[in-house]
CSV table of C-alpha atoms in Angstrom, one decimal:
chain,number,residue,atom,x,y,z
A,1,UNK,CA,0.0,0.0,0.0
A,2,UNK,CA,1.3,3.5,-0.9
A,3,UNK,CA,-0.2,6.8,0.1
A,4,UNK,CA,-0.1,9.4,-2.7
A,5,UNK,CA,-1.8,12.4,-4.1
A,6,UNK,CA,-1.1,16.0,-5.3
A,7,UNK,CA,0.5,16.6,-1.8
A,8,UNK,CA,2.4,13.3,-1.6
A,9,UNK,CA,1.2,11.3,1.4
A,10,UNK,CA,-0.3,14.4,3.1
A,11,UNK,CA,-4.1,14.7,3.4
A,12,UNK,CA,-6.1,16.7,0.9
A,13,UNK,CA,-8.2,19.5,2.4
A,14,UNK,CA,-11.1,20.4,0.2
A,15,UNK,CA,-13.9,22.9,1.0
A,16,UNK,CA,-17.4,22.2,-0.3
A,17,UNK,CA,-20.9,23.8,-0.3
A,18,UNK,CA,-23.8,22.5,1.7
A,19,UNK,CA,-25.5,21.3,-1.5
A,20,UNK,CA,-22.4,19.4,-2.8
A,21,UNK,CA,-22.2,15.6,-2.4
A,22,UNK,CA,-18.8,15.0,-0.7
A,23,UNK,CA,-18.5,11.5,-2.3
A,24,UNK,CA,-19.0,12.9,-5.8
A,25,UNK,CA,-16.4,15.6,-5.1
A,26,UNK,CA,-13.8,13.1,-4.0
A,27,UNK,CA,-14.6,10.8,-6.9
A,28,UNK,CA,-14.4,13.6,-9.4
A,29,UNK,CA,-11.1,15.0,-8.1
A,30,UNK,CA,-9.5,11.6,-7.9
A,31,UNK,CA,-10.6,10.8,-11.5
A,32,UNK,CA,-9.3,14.1,-12.8
A,33,UNK,CA,-5.9,13.5,-11.2
A,34,UNK,CA,-5.4,9.8,-11.4
A,35,UNK,CA,-8.1,8.2,-13.5
A,36,UNK,CA,-11.3,6.5,-12.2
A,37,UNK,CA,-10.8,5.1,-8.7
A,38,UNK,CA,-11.5,1.4,-8.0
A,39,UNK,CA,-13.2,2.4,-4.7
A,40,UNK,CA,-14.2,5.6,-2.8
A,41,UNK,CA,-15.1,5.0,0.8
A,42,UNK,CA,-16.1,7.5,3.5
A,43,UNK,CA,-14.1,6.3,6.6
A,44,UNK,CA,-15.1,8.8,9.3
A,45,UNK,CA,-16.3,12.2,10.2
A,46,UNK,CA,-15.8,14.7,13.1
A,47,UNK,CA,-16.9,18.2,13.9
A,48,UNK,CA,-14.3,20.9,13.5
A,49,UNK,CA,-14.1,24.7,13.3
A,50,UNK,CA,-16.6,25.9,10.8
A,51,UNK,CA,-18.1,22.6,9.9
A,52,UNK,CA,-17.7,18.8,9.7
A,53,UNK,CA,-14.5,17.0,8.6
A,54,UNK,CA,-15.0,13.9,6.4
A,55,UNK,CA,-12.3,11.3,5.8
A,56,UNK,CA,-12.2,9.2,2.6
A,57,UNK,CA,-10.1,6.3,1.4
A,58,UNK,CA,-9.6,6.1,-2.4
A,59,UNK,CA,-8.2,2.9,-3.9
A,60,UNK,CA,-6.6,3.1,-7.3
A,61,UNK,CA,-4.9,0.6,-9.6
A,62,UNK,CA,-1.2,-0.1,-9.5
A,63,UNK,CA,-0.7,1.6,-12.9
A,64,UNK,CA,-2.5,4.8,-11.8
A,65,UNK,CA,-0.5,7.8,-10.5
A,66,UNK,CA,3.0,6.5,-11.1
A,67,UNK,CA,4.4,10.0,-11.2
A,68,UNK,CA,2.9,11.2,-8.0
A,69,UNK,CA,5.0,11.5,-4.9
A,70,UNK,CA,4.2,9.1,-2.1
Protein backbone atom coordinates (compact mmCIF):
# COMPACT_ATOMS: atom_id res chain seq x y z
CA UNK A 1 0.00 0.00 0.00
CA UNK A 2 1.27 3.47 -0.93
CA UNK A 3 -0.18 6.83 0.08
CA UNK A 4 -0.07 9.37 -2.74
CA UNK A 5 -1.79 12.43 -4.14
CA UNK A 6 -1.08 16.00 -5.25
CA UNK A 7 0.53 16.63 -1.83
CA UNK A 8 2.39 13.32 -1.64
CA UNK A 9 1.21 11.30 1.35
CA UNK A 10 -0.29 14.38 3.06
CA UNK A 11 -4.05 14.74 3.40
CA UNK A 12 -6.07 16.73 0.87
CA UNK A 13 -8.17 19.49 2.42
CA UNK A 14 -11.14 20.43 0.24
CA UNK A 15 -13.94 22.86 1.03
CA UNK A 16 -17.44 22.23 -0.28
CA UNK A 17 -20.86 23.85 -0.25
CA UNK A 18 -23.84 22.48 1.68
CA UNK A 19 -25.53 21.33 -1.53
CA UNK A 20 -22.44 19.40 -2.76
CA UNK A 21 -22.20 15.61 -2.39
CA UNK A 22 -18.80 14.97 -0.74
CA UNK A 23 -18.54 11.48 -2.26
CA UNK A 24 -18.98 12.91 -5.77
CA UNK A 25 -16.38 15.62 -5.10
CA UNK A 26 -13.79 13.05 -3.99
CA UNK A 27 -14.59 10.77 -6.93
CA UNK A 28 -14.38 13.65 -9.44
CA UNK A 29 -11.09 15.04 -8.07
CA UNK A 30 -9.52 11.58 -7.92
CA UNK A 31 -10.64 10.80 -11.47
CA UNK A 32 -9.29 14.12 -12.77
CA UNK A 33 -5.89 13.53 -11.15
CA UNK A 34 -5.35 9.77 -11.40
CA UNK A 35 -8.13 8.25 -13.50
CA UNK A 36 -11.27 6.49 -12.24
CA UNK A 37 -10.80 5.08 -8.72
CA UNK A 38 -11.54 1.43 -7.99
CA UNK A 39 -13.20 2.40 -4.70
CA UNK A 40 -14.16 5.57 -2.81
CA UNK A 41 -15.10 4.99 0.84
CA UNK A 42 -16.06 7.50 3.52
CA UNK A 43 -14.15 6.31 6.58
CA UNK A 44 -15.10 8.78 9.31
CA UNK A 45 -16.35 12.23 10.22
CA UNK A 46 -15.82 14.70 13.05
CA UNK A 47 -16.92 18.20 13.93
CA UNK A 48 -14.33 20.92 13.50
CA UNK A 49 -14.08 24.70 13.33
CA UNK A 50 -16.64 25.92 10.82
CA UNK A 51 -18.08 22.55 9.85
CA UNK A 52 -17.68 18.81 9.65
CA UNK A 53 -14.49 17.04 8.56
CA UNK A 54 -14.99 13.91 6.44
CA UNK A 55 -12.26 11.35 5.80
CA UNK A 56 -12.18 9.24 2.64
CA UNK A 57 -10.14 6.33 1.38
CA UNK A 58 -9.59 6.13 -2.39
CA UNK A 59 -8.25 2.92 -3.92
CA UNK A 60 -6.58 3.13 -7.34
CA UNK A 61 -4.92 0.59 -9.61
CA UNK A 62 -1.18 -0.09 -9.51
CA UNK A 63 -0.73 1.61 -12.89
CA UNK A 64 -2.45 4.82 -11.81
CA UNK A 65 -0.52 7.84 -10.49
CA UNK A 66 3.01 6.49 -11.11
CA UNK A 67 4.40 10.05 -11.23
CA UNK A 68 2.86 11.24 -7.96
CA UNK A 69 5.04 11.48 -4.87
CA UNK A 70 4.24 9.05 -2.06
